[in-house]
Amino acid sequence: MQDLVIAPSILAADFARLGDEVDQVLAAGADWVHFDVMDNHYVPNLSFGPVICQALRRHGVTAPIDVHLMIRPVDRIIPDFAAAGASLISFHPEASDHVDRTLQLIQEQGCQTGLVFNPATPLDCLRYVLDKVDLVLLMSVNPGFGGQTFIPGTLAKLEEARALIDAHPRDIRLEVDGGVGPGNIADIVAAGADTVVAGSAIFGQPDYVAVIEQMRSRAASATPGRRGA
Ligand SMILES: O=C(CO)[C@H](O)[C@H](O)COP(=O)(O)O
C-alpha cells in the first residue's frame, strides 16, 4: 500500500481567506488540496470552478490539486481545469456518457485520472477501465455537502475496491471522502484506503497541525485488513 495522503477539502475553508487557509493547511502537513466542484445539477449545491483553481496556483500553491467534479456533463470543463492547474481530475461514471473517453480526455490534458463512486453506486465499471485510472474515490456520504456523517457501509466497499486494486499491476490510489476524521481514520485505513479527504474535521479545528498529526498517528496504528483492531 502507498503512503497515506491527507487531502483537506477546501469546501470547509474560510473562502474569504482561501489562499491563507490553503497555505496554512499545507504548512501543517497536508499533502494535497481537495477541490470540490458542484454544479447545482448533478448535486444540489453550487461551489467553485476553474478560476479558483487558477487563483490558488497564482497564489503560489505547488501541492497537487485533487479536483473532484460533481457536475454533469463533465467533458466540456476538463480542459479548463487542466489549464487552471489541476493535477488530478476525478468524475462520477454516471455523469459521463462515455467513461473510457472521459478518462482518455483527462490523460490527454496531462492530468491524472480518478473515478468516483457514490455510496450506493456499485464498482462494476471499474474493472473495465482500471488500466486508465490513477485514483478510485469512494464517497462515504452522499455528495453535495460537507459536514455529513460517515456511512459505515463504506468500509466493506473499501475492502472490495482494495482487492480490485491489489489485483492490478499499476499503482492506483484508493481515496475516501465524507465524514472522515481522527475518530474513524484507523478503520478507514485498515479497510484499505491510502488517501483521505477531510473538510470539516480539519478546517473546523483551530489547530491544523494538531488535527493532521492526530489523523496520521491514528492511521499509523491501523493494521491493513484488520478493522476495529
Ligand atoms: O465531497 C464532499 C461533499 O460532496 C466533501 O469533500 C466531503 O463531504 C468532505 O467534507 P467533510 O469532511 O466535511 O465531510
CSV table of C-alpha atoms and ligand atoms in Angstrom, one decimal:
chain,number,residue,atom,x,y,z
A,1,MET,CA,0.0,0.0,0.0
A,2,GLN,CA,1.2,3.6,-0.7
A,3,ASP,CA,2.0,6.2,1.9
A,4,LEU,CA,-1.0,8.0,3.4
A,5,VAL,CA,-2.1,11.1,1.7
A,6,ILE,CA,-4.2,13.7,3.6
A,7,ALA,CA,-6.2,16.0,1.3
A,8,PRO,CA,-8.1,18.7,3.1
A,9,SER,CA,-11.3,19.7,1.3
A,10,ILE,CA,-11.4,23.5,0.8
A,11,LEU,CA,-15.2,23.3,0.8
A,12,ALA,CA,-14.8,23.7,4.6
A,13,ALA,CA,-12.3,26.5,4.4
A,14,ASP,CA,-12.9,30.2,5.0
A,15,PHE,CA,-13.4,31.3,1.4
A,16,ALA,CA,-12.7,35.0,2.3
A,17,ARG,CA,-9.1,33.9,3.2
A,18,LEU,CA,-8.7,30.9,0.8
A,19,GLY,CA,-5.1,31.4,-0.1
A,20,ASP,CA,-4.0,31.7,3.5
A,21,GLU,CA,-6.2,28.8,4.5
A,22,VAL,CA,-4.5,26.6,1.9
A,23,ASP,CA,-1.0,27.8,2.8
A,24,GLN,CA,-1.7,27.0,6.5
A,25,VAL,CA,-3.1,23.6,6.0
A,26,LEU,CA,-0.2,22.6,3.7
A,27,ALA,CA,2.3,24.0,6.2
A,28,ALA,CA,0.5,21.9,8.8
A,29,GLY,CA,1.4,18.7,7.0
A,30,ALA,CA,-1.4,18.2,4.5
A,31,ASP,CA,-0.3,16.6,1.2
A,32,TRP,CA,-2.9,17.6,-1.4
A,33,VAL,CA,-5.6,20.2,-1.8
A,34,HIS,CA,-9.0,18.6,-2.4
A,35,PHE,CA,-11.2,20.8,-4.7
A,36,ASP,CA,-14.9,20.0,-4.7
A,37,VAL,CA,-16.7,21.3,-7.8
A,38,MET,CA,-20.5,21.3,-7.5
A,39,ASP,CA,-23.0,22.4,-10.2
A,40,ASN,CA,-26.4,22.5,-8.6
A,41,HIS,CA,-27.5,19.9,-11.2
A,42,TYR,CA,-25.6,16.7,-10.6
A,43,VAL,CA,-25.6,17.6,-6.9
A,44,PRO,CA,-27.9,20.1,-5.1
A,45,ASN,CA,-25.2,22.6,-4.2
A,46,LEU,CA,-23.0,25.1,-6.0
A,47,SER,CA,-19.3,25.7,-5.2
A,48,PHE,CA,-16.5,26.9,-7.4
A,49,GLY,CA,-14.8,26.3,-10.8
A,50,PRO,CA,-11.5,26.6,-12.6
A,51,VAL,CA,-10.9,30.3,-11.9
A,52,ILE,CA,-10.5,29.5,-8.2
A,53,CYS,CA,-8.1,26.7,-9.0
A,54,GLN,CA,-6.1,29.1,-11.2
A,55,ALA,CA,-6.1,31.6,-8.4
A,56,LEU,CA,-4.6,29.1,-6.0
A,57,ARG,CA,-1.8,28.4,-8.4
A,58,ARG,CA,-1.2,32.1,-8.9
A,59,HIS,CA,-1.1,32.5,-5.2
A,60,GLY,CA,1.8,30.0,-5.2
A,61,VAL,CA,0.3,26.7,-4.3
A,62,THR,CA,2.5,24.0,-5.7
A,63,ALA,CA,1.0,21.0,-3.9
A,64,PRO,CA,-1.2,18.6,-6.0
A,65,ILE,CA,-4.7,19.9,-6.6
A,66,ASP,CA,-7.1,17.0,-6.5
A,67,VAL,CA,-10.2,18.1,-8.4
A,68,HIS,CA,-13.5,16.2,-7.7
A,69,LEU,CA,-16.1,17.0,-10.3
A,70,MET,CA,-19.6,16.7,-9.0
A,71,ILE,CA,-21.0,18.0,-12.3
A,72,ARG,CA,-22.8,16.7,-15.3
A,73,PRO,CA,-21.8,16.8,-18.1
A,74,VAL,CA,-18.1,16.6,-17.4
A,75,ASP,CA,-16.1,16.6,-20.6
A,76,ARG,CA,-16.5,20.3,-21.5
A,77,ILE,CA,-14.9,21.6,-18.4
A,78,ILE,CA,-11.9,19.2,-18.2
A,79,PRO,CA,-9.6,21.3,-20.4
A,80,ASP,CA,-10.4,24.4,-18.4
A,81,PHE,CA,-9.4,22.6,-15.1
A,82,ALA,CA,-6.2,21.2,-16.7
A,83,ALA,CA,-5.2,24.8,-17.9
A,84,ALA,CA,-6.1,26.1,-14.4
A,85,GLY,CA,-3.5,23.8,-12.8
A,86,ALA,CA,-5.4,20.7,-11.7
A,87,SER,CA,-3.2,17.7,-11.0
A,88,LEU,CA,-5.8,15.0,-10.8
A,89,ILE,CA,-9.4,15.2,-12.1
A,90,SER,CA,-12.0,12.8,-10.8
A,91,PHE,CA,-15.6,12.3,-12.1
A,92,HIS,CA,-18.6,10.1,-11.4
A,93,PRO,CA,-19.2,7.5,-14.1
A,94,GLU,CA,-22.9,8.2,-14.2
A,95,ALA,CA,-22.1,11.9,-15.1
A,96,SER,CA,-20.2,10.9,-18.3
A,97,ASP,CA,-21.8,9.4,-21.4
A,98,HIS,CA,-18.6,7.6,-22.2
A,99,VAL,CA,-16.4,6.8,-19.2
A,100,ASP,CA,-13.5,5.5,-21.1
A,101,ARG,CA,-13.5,8.5,-23.4
A,102,THR,CA,-13.6,10.9,-20.4
A,103,LEU,CA,-10.6,9.1,-18.8
A,104,GLN,CA,-8.7,9.5,-22.1
A,105,LEU,CA,-9.5,13.2,-22.3
A,106,ILE,CA,-8.2,13.8,-18.8
A,107,GLN,CA,-5.0,11.9,-19.7
A,108,GLU,CA,-4.6,13.9,-23.0
A,109,GLN,CA,-4.8,17.1,-20.9
A,110,GLY,CA,-1.8,15.9,-18.9
A,111,CYS,CA,-3.7,15.2,-15.6
A,112,GLN,CA,-4.0,12.1,-13.5
A,113,THR,CA,-7.4,10.4,-13.6
A,114,GLY,CA,-9.9,9.5,-10.9
A,115,LEU,CA,-13.2,7.7,-10.9
A,116,VAL,CA,-15.7,8.4,-8.0
A,117,PHE,CA,-18.4,6.1,-6.7
A,118,ASN,CA,-21.3,7.3,-4.6
A,119,PRO,CA,-22.3,5.2,-1.5
A,120,ALA,CA,-25.0,3.3,-3.4
A,121,THR,CA,-23.1,3.0,-6.8
A,122,PRO,CA,-21.6,-0.4,-7.5
A,123,LEU,CA,-18.0,-0.6,-8.6
A,124,ASP,CA,-19.0,-2.6,-11.6
A,125,CYS,CA,-17.5,-0.5,-14.4
A,126,LEU,CA,-14.2,-0.1,-12.6
A,127,ARG,CA,-12.6,-3.4,-13.7
A,128,TYR,CA,-13.0,-2.4,-17.4
A,129,VAL,CA,-11.1,0.9,-17.0
A,130,LEU,CA,-8.6,0.2,-14.2
A,131,ASP,CA,-5.7,0.5,-16.7
A,132,LYS,CA,-6.7,4.1,-17.2
A,133,VAL,CA,-7.4,5.1,-13.6
A,134,ASP,CA,-4.9,6.6,-11.2
A,135,LEU,CA,-7.3,7.0,-8.3
A,136,VAL,CA,-10.5,5.4,-7.1
A,137,LEU,CA,-12.6,7.7,-4.8
A,138,LEU,CA,-15.3,6.2,-2.7
A,139,MET,CA,-17.8,8.7,-1.4
A,140,SER,CA,-18.7,7.9,2.2
A,141,VAL,CA,-21.5,10.4,2.2
A,142,ASN,CA,-24.0,11.4,-0.5
A,143,PRO,CA,-22.2,14.1,-2.4
A,144,GLY,CA,-23.2,17.8,-2.2
A,145,PHE,CA,-22.4,18.9,1.3
A,146,GLY,CA,-19.6,18.9,3.8
A,147,GLY,CA,-20.1,18.1,7.4
A,148,GLN,CA,-22.1,14.9,6.9
A,149,THR,CA,-21.8,11.7,8.9
A,150,PHE,CA,-19.6,8.8,7.5
A,151,ILE,CA,-21.7,6.0,6.1
A,152,PRO,CA,-20.3,2.8,7.8
A,153,GLY,CA,-21.1,0.5,4.8
A,154,THR,CA,-18.2,2.3,3.0
A,155,LEU,CA,-15.7,0.2,5.0
A,156,ALA,CA,-16.8,-3.1,3.3
A,157,LYS,CA,-16.8,-1.3,-0.1
A,158,LEU,CA,-13.3,-0.1,0.6
A,159,GLU,CA,-12.2,-3.7,1.1
A,160,GLU,CA,-13.9,-4.6,-2.2
A,161,ALA,CA,-12.1,-1.8,-4.0
A,162,ARG,CA,-8.8,-2.6,-2.3
A,163,ALA,CA,-9.0,-6.2,-3.6
A,164,LEU,CA,-9.6,-5.0,-7.2
A,165,ILE,CA,-6.7,-2.5,-7.0
A,166,ASP,CA,-4.3,-5.1,-5.5
A,167,ALA,CA,-5.1,-7.5,-8.3
A,168,HIS,CA,-4.0,-4.8,-10.8
A,169,PRO,CA,-0.3,-4.3,-11.6
A,170,ARG,CA,-0.4,-0.4,-11.6
A,171,ASP,CA,-0.2,1.8,-8.5
A,172,ILE,CA,-3.7,3.1,-8.1
A,173,ARG,CA,-4.7,5.2,-5.1
A,174,LEU,CA,-7.8,4.5,-3.0
A,175,GLU,CA,-9.4,7.7,-1.6
A,176,VAL,CA,-12.3,8.2,0.8
A,177,ASP,CA,-14.4,11.4,1.1
A,178,GLY,CA,-17.0,12.4,3.6
A,179,GLY,CA,-17.2,12.4,7.3
A,180,VAL,CA,-13.6,11.4,7.7
A,181,GLY,CA,-11.6,12.5,10.8
A,182,PRO,CA,-9.5,11.3,13.7
A,183,GLY,CA,-12.3,9.2,15.1
A,184,ASN,CA,-12.6,6.8,12.1
A,185,ILE,CA,-9.4,7.1,10.1
A,186,ALA,CA,-7.9,4.0,11.7
A,187,ASP,CA,-10.8,1.8,10.4
A,188,ILE,CA,-10.8,3.6,7.1
A,189,VAL,CA,-7.0,2.8,6.6
A,190,ALA,CA,-7.5,-0.7,7.9
A,191,ALA,CA,-10.2,-1.2,5.3
A,192,GLY,CA,-7.7,-0.3,2.5
A,193,ALA,CA,-7.7,3.5,2.0
A,194,ASP,CA,-4.4,5.2,1.3
A,195,THR,CA,-5.8,8.7,0.6
A,196,VAL,CA,-8.3,10.6,2.8
A,197,VAL,CA,-10.3,13.7,2.2
A,198,ALA,CA,-11.3,15.7,5.3
A,199,GLY,CA,-13.0,19.0,5.3
A,200,SER,CA,-14.8,20.0,8.5
A,201,ALA,CA,-12.6,17.7,10.6
A,202,ILE,CA,-9.6,19.8,9.7
A,203,PHE,CA,-10.8,23.3,8.9
A,204,GLY,CA,-13.3,23.1,11.8
A,205,GLN,CA,-10.3,22.9,14.3
A,206,PRO,CA,-8.3,25.9,15.4
A,207,ASP,CA,-5.0,23.9,15.3
A,208,TYR,CA,-4.4,22.3,11.8
A,209,VAL,CA,-1.1,20.9,12.9
A,210,ALA,CA,-2.6,19.1,15.8
A,211,VAL,CA,-5.5,17.5,13.9
A,212,ILE,CA,-3.4,16.4,11.0
A,213,GLU,CA,-0.8,14.9,13.4
A,214,GLN,CA,-3.6,13.1,15.2
A,215,MET,CA,-5.0,11.7,12.0
A,216,ARG,CA,-1.6,10.5,10.9
A,217,SER,CA,-0.8,8.8,14.2
A,218,ARG,CA,-4.2,7.1,14.4
A,219,ALA,CA,-3.8,6.0,10.7
A,220,ALA,CA,-0.4,4.6,11.6
A,221,SER,CA,-1.9,2.5,14.3
A,222,ALA,CA,-4.2,0.7,11.8
A,223,THR,CA,-3.4,-2.8,10.6
A,224,PRO,CA,-4.5,-3.2,7.0
A,225,GLY,CA,-7.1,-5.8,6.7
A,226,ARG,CA,-7.9,-5.7,10.4
A,227,ARG,CA,-10.7,-3.2,11.0
A,228,GLY,CA,-11.6,-2.3,14.6
A,229,ALA,CA,-8.2,-3.8,15.8
B,1,LIG,O1,-17.2,16.0,-1.5
B,1,LIG,C1,-17.7,16.4,-0.5
B,1,LIG,C2,-19.1,16.6,-0.4
B,1,LIG,O2,-19.7,16.2,-1.6
B,1,LIG,C3,-16.8,16.9,0.6
B,1,LIG,O3,-15.4,16.8,0.2
B,1,LIG,C4,-16.8,15.9,1.8
B,1,LIG,O4,-18.1,15.8,2.2
B,1,LIG,C5,-15.8,16.4,2.8
B,1,LIG,O5,-16.4,17.1,3.8
B,1,LIG,P1,-16.4,16.7,5.3
B,1,LIG,O6,-15.0,16.1,5.6
B,1,LIG,O7,-16.7,17.9,6.0
B,1,LIG,O8,-17.4,15.6,5.4
